[in-house]
Amino acid sequence: MRAKCRFLGVLSLTLALPSLLGAQSFEGVIRGRTVEVGGEALMTHLYGGDEDEPEFESQADWLRHTGNRLFQIPLEQLTSGAGEDVRVDETTLRLKGTRIRLDSGSPGEGYAIYDVATRESWLVSPADRSFVHFSADEVEAAAQAAARDAEEAMAAMGVDIDEIRREAAEYEPGELDAQGQMDYGEPRVRSLDRTERLNGFQASAYEAVSEEEFAVGWCARDASQLQATMKKLTEMAGAMEDEEEDEGSDVAMGDLLCGDGIPVRVHLLSPFSGMDGEYTIEEVLSIEETSVPDDVFEIPTGFKKKTLEELWGIGG
């Protein structure tokens, strides 16, 4: 995930925090992992086999066949020697009261702190010993300003903004979306009648398939406040994906598969997304109910405060 996408996702997440979390009593640490496979690595796994494929009655049937074959490949095989085509991110969420700290990626890469009660956020960068502090209102104002700047730039290039708005208002499922891809509507979901112990959860398998995506998810029953809180945090982590590039996948697919349960692991194949398609694995590795020190939510001494404009690279 690129730095810009991470940041835009953080901004979207900040605006959504009050509705996603609300009051809760769980205190502890939740760890997760995301694996993203694309480019030549995905092409090799999708089309590099020697076996003859059967005839398929629909694209959805081909997706199910190909996805099931892809999902059986061990993680170690997917990630070995793949270079930039494969990315593995481990995420740690620390939760105490209304405060959340999100560490994503390698140690020292930076982290985010949220206070749901005050709707404030901090983005902390240990690399240059700096941080950005902003409220949800400031984020909304900055996003609106960015949208206005984008419209002005498009108008300067001769783009008819009103025509784009009219086309967006007339868009219906089944027509081409903004990226020129077909929207086939919501995938069909069914139980696979399989249950196993996965990452400490007793989870049942489900699949969802459409003409453009295929997913298999392992879902656990949400039987306690601890698990309910974890699910909400998982939803928030999913909101950090770039919605423009991957709208409707990942956590949305996990919600579709698992309903009110916990998406312990979700495999998602989107072969027509972007230039080369995408394959992602989202999973919850562990949940630990434990005391979280207050200082993990504090800005380290000596860190310099930056503005949103500096972080965005706007202005002089």
mmCIF file of C-alpha atoms in Angstrom:
data_model
loop_
_atom_site.group_PDB
_atom_site.id
_atom_site.type_symbol
_atom_site.label_atom_id
_atom_site.label_comp_id
_atom_site.label_asym_id
_atom_site.label_seq_id
_atom_site.Cartn_x
_atom_site.Cartn_y
_atom_site.Cartn_z
ATOM 1 C CA MET A 1 0.000 0.000 0.000
ATOM 2 C CA ARG A 2 1.503 3.323 -0.996
ATOM 3 C CA ALA A 3 2.081 6.087 1.564
ATOM 4 C CA LYS A 4 -0.507 8.374 -0.071
ATOM 5 C CA CYS A 5 -3.119 5.626 0.048
ATOM 6 C CA ARG A 6 -2.338 4.945 3.706
ATOM 7 C CA PHE A 7 -2.776 8.619 4.549
ATOM 8 C CA LEU A 8 -6.033 9.078 2.643
ATOM 9 C CA GLY A 9 -7.331 5.953 4.330
ATOM 10 C CA VAL A 10 -6.427 7.345 7.755
ATOM 11 C CA LEU A 11 -8.377 10.504 6.976
ATOM 12 C CA SER A 12 -11.469 8.526 5.917
ATOM 13 C CA LEU A 13 -11.141 6.366 9.020
ATOM 14 C CA THR A 14 -11.002 9.394 11.305
ATOM 15 C CA LEU A 15 -14.315 10.690 10.007
ATOM 16 C CA ALA A 16 -15.947 7.275 10.495
ATOM 17 C CA LEU A 17 -14.618 6.454 13.971
ATOM 18 C CA PRO A 18 -17.599 7.465 16.130
ATOM 19 C CA SER A 19 -20.061 5.312 14.191
ATOM 20 C CA LEU A 20 -17.695 2.360 13.905
ATOM 21 C CA LEU A 21 -16.593 1.983 17.502
ATOM 22 C CA GLY A 22 -18.718 3.793 20.056
ATOM 23 C CA ALA A 23 -18.570 2.800 23.699
ATOM 24 C CA GLN A 24 -16.829 -0.443 24.596
ATOM 25 C CA SER A 25 -14.920 -1.930 27.507
ATOM 26 C CA PHE A 26 -12.271 -4.154 25.899
ATOM 27 C CA GLU A 27 -8.650 -3.244 26.614
ATOM 28 C CA GLY A 28 -5.877 -5.099 24.859
ATOM 29 C CA VAL A 29 -3.949 -5.848 21.690
ATOM 30 C CA ILE A 30 -5.197 -7.194 18.348
ATOM 31 C CA ARG A 31 -2.727 -8.315 15.685
ATOM 32 C CA GLY A 32 -3.528 -8.878 12.033
ATOM 33 C CA ARG A 33 -1.854 -9.513 8.706
ATOM 34 C CA THR A 34 -2.518 -8.497 5.109
ATOM 35 C CA VAL A 35 -0.917 -10.201 2.107
ATOM 36 C CA GLU A 36 -1.241 -8.534 -1.321
ATOM 37 C CA VAL A 37 -0.202 -10.386 -4.483
ATOM 38 C CA GLY A 38 -0.169 -8.706 -7.894
ATOM 39 C CA GLY A 39 1.871 -8.154 -11.034
ATOM 40 C CA GLU A 40 3.864 -11.002 -12.544
ATOM 41 C CA ALA A 41 3.621 -13.028 -9.325
ATOM 42 C CA LEU A 42 -0.139 -13.211 -9.626
ATOM 43 C CA MET A 43 -0.013 -13.801 -13.385
ATOM 44 C CA THR A 44 2.313 -16.745 -12.816
ATOM 45 C CA HIS A 45 -0.006 -18.315 -10.256
ATOM 46 C CA LEU A 46 -3.105 -17.657 -12.350
ATOM 47 C CA TYR A 47 -1.891 -18.728 -15.775
ATOM 48 C CA GLY A 48 1.487 -20.406 -15.309
ATOM 49 C CA GLY A 49 0.243 -23.948 -14.703
ATOM 50 C CA ASP A 50 0.506 -26.780 -17.200
ATOM 51 C CA GLU A 51 -2.808 -28.448 -16.396
ATOM 52 C CA ASP A 52 -5.674 -28.237 -18.872
ATOM 53 C CA GLU A 53 -8.647 -26.296 -17.575
ATOM 54 C CA PRO A 54 -12.158 -27.642 -18.025
ATOM 55 C CA GLU A 55 -14.835 -25.764 -19.929
ATOM 56 C CA PHE A 56 -16.772 -23.236 -17.830
ATOM 57 C CA GLU A 57 -20.357 -22.174 -18.262
ATOM 58 C CA SER A 58 -19.743 -18.694 -16.817
ATOM 59 C CA GLN A 59 -16.986 -16.345 -15.718
ATOM 60 C CA ALA A 60 -18.082 -16.922 -12.111
ATOM 61 C CA ASP A 61 -17.425 -20.657 -12.536
ATOM 62 C CA TRP A 62 -13.924 -19.913 -13.850
ATOM 63 C CA LEU A 63 -13.313 -17.561 -10.905
ATOM 64 C CA ARG A 64 -14.376 -20.214 -8.390
ATOM 65 C CA HIS A 65 -12.128 -22.848 -10.016
ATOM 66 C CA THR A 66 -9.128 -20.521 -10.299
ATOM 67 C CA GLY A 67 -9.613 -18.988 -6.862
ATOM 68 C CA ASN A 68 -9.855 -22.339 -5.092
ATOM 69 C CA ARG A 69 -6.625 -23.443 -6.773
ATOM 70 C CA LEU A 70 -4.896 -20.165 -5.856
ATOM 71 C CA PHE A 71 -6.091 -20.187 -2.247
ATOM 72 C CA GLN A 72 -4.452 -23.588 -1.672
ATOM 73 C CA ILE A 73 -0.945 -22.194 -2.303
ATOM 74 C CA PRO A 74 0.946 -21.943 1.027
ATOM 75 C CA LEU A 75 1.763 -18.421 2.196
ATOM 76 C CA GLU A 76 5.486 -19.186 2.191
ATOM 77 C CA GLN A 77 5.330 -20.119 -1.478
ATOM 78 C CA LEU A 78 3.373 -16.985 -2.348
ATOM 79 C CA THR A 79 5.826 -14.642 -0.649
ATOM 80 C CA SER A 80 9.200 -16.261 -1.442
ATOM 81 C CA GLY A 81 11.282 -14.478 -4.067
ATOM 82 C CA ALA A 82 8.364 -12.406 -5.376
ATOM 83 C CA GLY A 83 9.903 -8.959 -4.769
ATOM 84 C CA GLU A 84 7.632 -5.955 -5.178
ATOM 85 C CA ASP A 85 4.779 -8.071 -6.564
ATOM 86 C CA VAL A 86 3.989 -9.370 -3.068
ATOM 87 C CA ARG A 87 3.558 -7.266 0.050
ATOM 88 C CA VAL A 88 3.041 -8.543 3.590
ATOM 89 C CA ASP A 89 1.944 -6.093 6.285
ATOM 90 C CA GLU A 90 1.403 -6.986 9.924
ATOM 91 C CA THR A 91 -0.816 -4.620 11.884
ATOM 92 C CA THR A 92 -1.018 -4.115 15.648
ATOM 93 C CA LEU A 93 -3.995 -2.376 17.248
ATOM 94 C CA ARG A 94 -3.800 -1.286 20.881
ATOM 95 C CA LEU A 95 -7.085 -0.271 22.456
ATOM 96 C CA LYS A 96 -7.789 1.371 25.777
ATOM 97 C CA GLY A 97 -10.986 3.236 26.588
ATOM 98 C CA THR A 98 -11.722 5.468 23.629
ATOM 99 C CA ARG A 99 -8.111 5.562 22.415
ATOM 100 C CA ILE A 100 -6.678 3.423 19.636
ATOM 101 C CA ARG A 101 -3.121 3.083 18.380
ATOM 102 C CA LEU A 102 -2.515 1.524 14.981
ATOM 103 C CA ASP A 103 0.961 0.308 13.989
ATOM 104 C CA SER A 104 1.095 -0.910 10.385
ATOM 105 C CA GLY A 105 4.114 -2.252 8.535
ATOM 106 C CA SER A 106 7.682 -2.553 9.787
ATOM 107 C CA PRO A 107 8.848 -1.190 13.164
ATOM 108 C CA GLY A 108 9.743 2.492 12.904
ATOM 109 C CA GLU A 109 7.544 2.992 9.827
ATOM 110 C CA GLY A 110 5.118 5.224 11.688
ATOM 111 C CA TYR A 111 1.849 4.821 13.538
ATOM 112 C CA ALA A 112 -1.500 6.516 14.114
ATOM 113 C CA ILE A 113 -3.336 7.358 17.338
ATOM 114 C CA TYR A 114 -7.077 8.054 17.504
ATOM 115 C CA ASP A 115 -9.273 9.343 20.307
ATOM 116 C CA VAL A 116 -12.861 8.441 19.487
ATOM 117 C CA ALA A 117 -14.314 10.654 22.225
ATOM 118 C CA THR A 118 -12.649 13.861 21.022
ATOM 119 C CA ARG A 119 -12.490 12.878 17.314
ATOM 120 C CA GLU A 120 -8.780 13.740 17.266
ATOM 121 C CA SER A 121 -5.993 11.939 15.442
ATOM 122 C CA TRP A 122 -2.209 11.920 15.470
ATOM 123 C CA LEU A 123 0.064 10.555 12.729
ATOM 124 C CA VAL A 124 3.520 9.887 14.185
ATOM 125 C CA SER A 125 6.711 9.465 12.146
ATOM 126 C CA PRO A 126 9.693 8.186 14.191
ATOM 127 C CA ALA A 127 11.891 8.374 11.056
ATOM 128 C CA ASP A 128 11.978 12.183 11.076
ATOM 129 C CA ARG A 129 10.770 12.611 14.680
ATOM 130 C CA SER A 130 7.604 14.437 13.692
ATOM 131 C CA PHE A 131 3.830 14.189 14.122
ATOM 132 C CA VAL A 132 0.626 15.670 12.715
ATOM 133 C CA HIS A 133 -2.364 16.404 14.948
ATOM 134 C CA PHE A 134 -5.810 17.082 13.511
ATOM 135 C CA SER A 135 -9.509 16.874 14.282
ATOM 136 C CA ALA A 136 -12.217 15.285 12.172
ATOM 137 C CA ASP A 137 -13.515 18.757 11.262
ATOM 138 C CA GLU A 138 -10.074 19.771 9.999
ATOM 139 C CA VAL A 139 -9.867 16.602 7.939
ATOM 140 C CA GLU A 140 -13.257 17.252 6.372
ATOM 141 C CA ALA A 141 -12.306 20.832 5.539
ATOM 142 C CA ALA A 142 -8.985 19.699 4.036
ATOM 143 C CA ALA A 143 -10.723 17.012 1.971
ATOM 144 C CA GLN A 144 -13.230 19.539 0.649
ATOM 145 C CA ALA A 145 -10.424 21.950 -0.225
ATOM 146 C CA ALA A 146 -8.565 19.172 -2.041
ATOM 147 C CA ALA A 147 -11.715 18.303 -3.993
ATOM 148 C CA ARG A 148 -12.155 21.929 -5.007
ATOM 149 C CA ASP A 149 -8.519 22.132 -6.110
ATOM 150 C CA ALA A 150 -8.961 18.955 -8.176
ATOM 151 C CA GLU A 151 -12.078 20.341 -9.877
ATOM 152 C CA GLU A 152 -10.305 23.609 -10.665
ATOM 153 C CA ALA A 153 -7.369 21.702 -12.164
ATOM 154 C CA MET A 154 -9.719 19.574 -14.289
ATOM 155 C CA ALA A 155 -11.627 22.649 -15.442
ATOM 156 C CA ALA A 156 -8.337 24.305 -16.437
ATOM 157 C CA MET A 157 -7.636 21.269 -18.640
ATOM 158 C CA GLY A 158 -10.999 21.671 -20.356
ATOM 159 C CA VAL A 159 -12.858 18.901 -18.507
ATOM 160 C CA ASP A 160 -16.612 19.467 -18.187
ATOM 161 C CA ILE A 161 -17.234 18.925 -14.457
ATOM 162 C CA ASP A 162 -21.012 19.242 -14.814
ATOM 163 C CA GLU A 163 -21.067 16.476 -17.429
ATOM 164 C CA ILE A 164 -19.107 14.171 -15.129
ATOM 165 C CA ARG A 165 -21.614 14.830 -12.340
ATOM 166 C CA ARG A 166 -24.553 14.137 -14.630
ATOM 167 C CA GLU A 167 -23.012 10.839 -15.758
ATOM 168 C CA ALA A 168 -22.349 9.828 -12.149
ATOM 169 C CA ALA A 169 -25.961 10.603 -11.204
ATOM 170 C CA GLU A 170 -27.236 8.432 -14.076
ATOM 171 C CA TYR A 171 -24.941 5.469 -13.292
ATOM 172 C CA GLU A 172 -26.734 2.195 -12.539
ATOM 173 C CA PRO A 173 -25.362 -1.259 -11.540
ATOM 174 C CA GLY A 174 -24.466 -3.261 -14.604
ATOM 175 C CA GLU A 175 -23.068 -0.252 -16.476
ATOM 176 C CA LEU A 176 -19.404 0.693 -16.694
ATOM 177 C CA ASP A 177 -17.987 2.297 -13.577
ATOM 178 C CA ALA A 178 -15.533 5.220 -13.419
ATOM 179 C CA GLN A 179 -12.618 2.883 -14.224
ATOM 180 C CA GLY A 180 -14.382 1.446 -17.271
ATOM 181 C CA GLN A 181 -15.117 -1.863 -15.531
ATOM 182 C CA MET A 182 -18.475 -3.629 -15.298
ATOM 183 C CA ASP A 183 -20.367 -3.591 -12.002
ATOM 184 C CA TYR A 184 -22.050 -6.980 -11.595
ATOM 185 C CA GLY A 185 -23.769 -6.259 -8.309
ATOM 186 C CA GLU A 186 -23.357 -8.013 -4.970
ATOM 187 C CA PRO A 187 -21.715 -11.469 -4.934
ATOM 188 C CA ARG A 188 -23.647 -14.651 -4.057
ATOM 189 C CA VAL A 189 -22.746 -16.185 -0.672
ATOM 190 C CA ARG A 190 -23.037 -19.793 0.502
ATOM 191 C CA SER A 191 -21.734 -21.945 3.352
ATOM 192 C CA LEU A 192 -19.030 -24.515 2.545
ATOM 193 C CA ASP A 193 -20.043 -26.710 5.521
ATOM 194 C CA ARG A 194 -16.485 -26.815 6.884
ATOM 195 C CA THR A 195 -15.281 -25.794 10.349
ATOM 196 C CA GLU A 196 -11.773 -25.744 11.799
ATOM 197 C CA ARG A 197 -9.639 -24.116 14.475
ATOM 198 C CA LEU A 198 -7.892 -21.113 12.919
ATOM 199 C CA ASN A 199 -5.711 -18.531 14.713
ATOM 200 C CA GLY A 200 -7.314 -19.502 18.019
ATOM 201 C CA PHE A 201 -10.897 -19.241 16.714
ATOM 202 C CA GLN A 202 -13.369 -21.978 15.851
ATOM 203 C CA ALA A 203 -14.248 -20.770 12.351
ATOM 204 C CA SER A 204 -16.641 -21.866 9.605
ATOM 205 C CA ALA A 205 -15.979 -21.455 5.879
ATOM 206 C CA TYR A 206 -18.104 -19.468 3.423
ATOM 207 C CA GLU A 207 -17.618 -18.386 -0.172
ATOM 208 C CA ALA A 208 -18.809 -15.408 -2.201
ATOM 209 C CA VAL A 209 -18.659 -15.247 -5.992
ATOM 210 C CA SER A 210 -19.664 -12.789 -8.688
ATOM 211 C CA GLU A 211 -18.608 -12.344 -12.314
ATOM 212 C CA GLU A 212 -15.617 -10.277 -11.200
ATOM 213 C CA GLU A 213 -14.551 -11.465 -7.716
ATOM 214 C CA PHE A 214 -14.266 -14.662 -5.712
ATOM 215 C CA ALA A 215 -13.645 -14.964 -1.975
ATOM 216 C CA VAL A 216 -13.461 -17.616 0.723
ATOM 217 C CA GLY A 217 -13.745 -16.496 4.321
ATOM 218 C CA TRP A 218 -13.338 -18.261 7.662
ATOM 219 C CA CYS A 219 -15.812 -16.771 10.115
ATOM 220 C CA ALA A 220 -16.007 -17.099 13.894
ATOM 221 C CA ARG A 221 -19.081 -16.580 16.057
ATOM 222 C CA ASP A 222 -19.093 -13.201 17.813
ATOM 223 C CA ALA A 223 -19.865 -14.412 21.336
ATOM 224 C CA SER A 224 -18.407 -11.680 23.565
ATOM 225 C CA GLN A 225 -17.681 -7.966 23.861
ATOM 226 C CA LEU A 226 -14.028 -8.753 23.170
ATOM 227 C CA GLN A 227 -14.806 -10.326 19.799
ATOM 228 C CA ALA A 228 -17.356 -7.626 18.894
ATOM 229 C CA THR A 229 -14.758 -4.924 19.525
ATOM 230 C CA MET A 230 -12.198 -6.813 17.468
ATOM 231 C CA LYS A 231 -14.562 -7.014 14.533
ATOM 232 C CA LYS A 232 -15.178 -3.280 14.606
ATOM 233 C CA LEU A 233 -11.435 -2.640 14.684
ATOM 234 C CA THR A 234 -10.983 -5.037 11.765
ATOM 235 C CA GLU A 235 -13.551 -3.009 9.836
ATOM 236 C CA MET A 236 -11.624 0.163 10.603
ATOM 237 C CA ALA A 237 -8.343 -1.383 9.444
ATOM 238 C CA GLY A 238 -10.038 -2.323 6.186
ATOM 239 C CA ALA A 239 -11.124 1.303 5.752
ATOM 240 C CA MET A 240 -7.453 2.167 5.306
ATOM 241 C CA GLU A 241 -7.380 0.629 1.860
ATOM 242 C CA ASP A 242 -7.454 2.973 -1.140
ATOM 243 C CA GLU A 243 -11.199 3.121 -1.849
ATOM 244 C CA GLU A 244 -10.630 4.451 -5.366
ATOM 245 C CA GLU A 245 -8.553 1.451 -6.362
ATOM 246 C CA ASP A 246 -10.164 -1.331 -4.355
ATOM 247 C CA GLU A 247 -13.653 -0.160 -3.521
ATOM 248 C CA GLY A 248 -15.957 -2.808 -2.168
ATOM 249 C CA SER A 249 -13.366 -5.544 -1.553
ATOM 250 C CA ASP A 250 -11.379 -6.760 1.469
ATOM 251 C CA VAL A 251 -13.351 -5.878 4.631
ATOM 252 C CA ALA A 252 -16.582 -5.298 2.683
ATOM 253 C CA MET A 253 -16.251 -8.842 1.360
ATOM 254 C CA GLY A 254 -15.492 -10.056 4.879
ATOM 255 C CA ASP A 255 -18.681 -8.438 6.127
ATOM 256 C CA LEU A 256 -20.642 -10.021 3.299
ATOM 257 C CA LEU A 257 -19.232 -13.477 4.055
ATOM 258 C CA CYS A 258 -19.435 -13.369 7.834
ATOM 259 C CA GLY A 259 -22.363 -11.108 8.634
ATOM 260 C CA ASP A 260 -22.196 -10.375 12.369
ATOM 261 C CA GLY A 261 -19.359 -12.881 12.833
ATOM 262 C CA ILE A 262 -15.636 -12.261 12.837
ATOM 263 C CA PRO A 263 -13.775 -12.556 9.478
ATOM 264 C CA VAL A 264 -10.777 -14.465 10.886
ATOM 265 C CA ARG A 265 -9.304 -14.991 7.416
ATOM 266 C CA VAL A 266 -10.563 -13.822 4.017
ATOM 267 C CA HIS A 267 -9.009 -14.782 0.664
ATOM 268 C CA LEU A 268 -10.125 -12.465 -2.153
ATOM 269 C CA LEU A 269 -9.307 -12.810 -5.862
ATOM 270 C CA SER A 270 -10.035 -9.787 -8.066
ATOM 271 C CA PRO A 271 -8.394 -10.729 -11.406
ATOM 272 C CA PHE A 272 -9.843 -7.761 -13.312
ATOM 273 C CA SER A 273 -8.850 -5.060 -10.826
ATOM 274 C CA GLY A 274 -6.138 -2.677 -12.021
ATOM 275 C CA MET A 275 -3.612 -3.687 -14.660
ATOM 276 C CA ASP A 276 -2.819 -7.228 -13.523
ATOM 277 C CA GLY A 277 -5.493 -8.108 -10.974
ATOM 278 C CA GLU A 278 -5.175 -8.513 -7.207
ATOM 279 C CA TYR A 279 -5.175 -11.322 -4.671
ATOM 280 C CA THR A 280 -5.373 -10.411 -0.992
ATOM 281 C CA ILE A 281 -5.430 -12.341 2.261
ATOM 282 C CA GLU A 282 -6.718 -10.531 5.368
ATOM 283 C CA GLU A 283 -6.530 -12.274 8.724
ATOM 284 C CA VAL A 284 -6.715 -11.748 12.461
ATOM 285 C CA LEU A 285 -3.652 -13.362 14.035
ATOM 286 C CA SER A 286 -4.412 -12.903 17.730
ATOM 287 C CA ILE A 287 -6.464 -11.085 20.332
ATOM 288 C CA GLU A 288 -4.981 -10.460 23.780
ATOM 289 C CA GLU A 289 -6.990 -8.926 26.586
ATOM 290 C CA THR A 290 -4.337 -7.128 28.650
ATOM 291 C CA SER A 291 -3.476 -3.818 30.276
ATOM 292 C CA VAL A 292 -2.201 -1.214 27.794
ATOM 293 C CA PRO A 293 0.145 1.500 29.187
ATOM 294 C CA ASP A 294 -1.028 5.104 28.742
ATOM 295 C CA ASP A 295 2.316 6.192 27.301
ATOM 296 C CA VAL A 296 1.774 4.254 24.044
ATOM 297 C CA PHE A 297 -0.849 6.920 23.212
ATOM 298 C CA GLU A 298 1.482 9.847 23.968
ATOM 299 C CA ILE A 299 3.714 11.707 21.495
ATOM 300 C CA PRO A 300 7.415 11.102 22.298
ATOM 301 C CA THR A 301 9.312 14.051 23.744
ATOM 302 C CA GLY A 302 11.161 16.152 21.189
ATOM 303 C CA PHE A 303 8.990 15.286 18.167
ATOM 304 C CA LYS A 304 8.214 18.270 15.902
ATOM 305 C CA LYS A 305 4.611 19.133 15.045
ATOM 306 C CA LYS A 306 3.721 19.442 11.341
ATOM 307 C CA THR A 307 0.557 20.747 9.707
ATOM 308 C CA LEU A 308 -1.788 18.819 7.432
ATOM 309 C CA GLU A 309 -0.644 21.064 4.587
ATOM 310 C CA GLU A 310 2.997 20.104 5.199
ATOM 311 C CA LEU A 311 2.096 16.419 5.291
ATOM 312 C CA TRP A 312 0.139 16.743 2.043
ATOM 313 C CA GLY A 313 2.848 18.868 0.436
ATOM 314 C CA ILE A 314 0.394 21.738 -0.139
ATOM 315 C CA GLY A 315 1.494 25.337 -0.269
ATOM 316 C CA GLY A 316 4.894 26.824 0.266
#
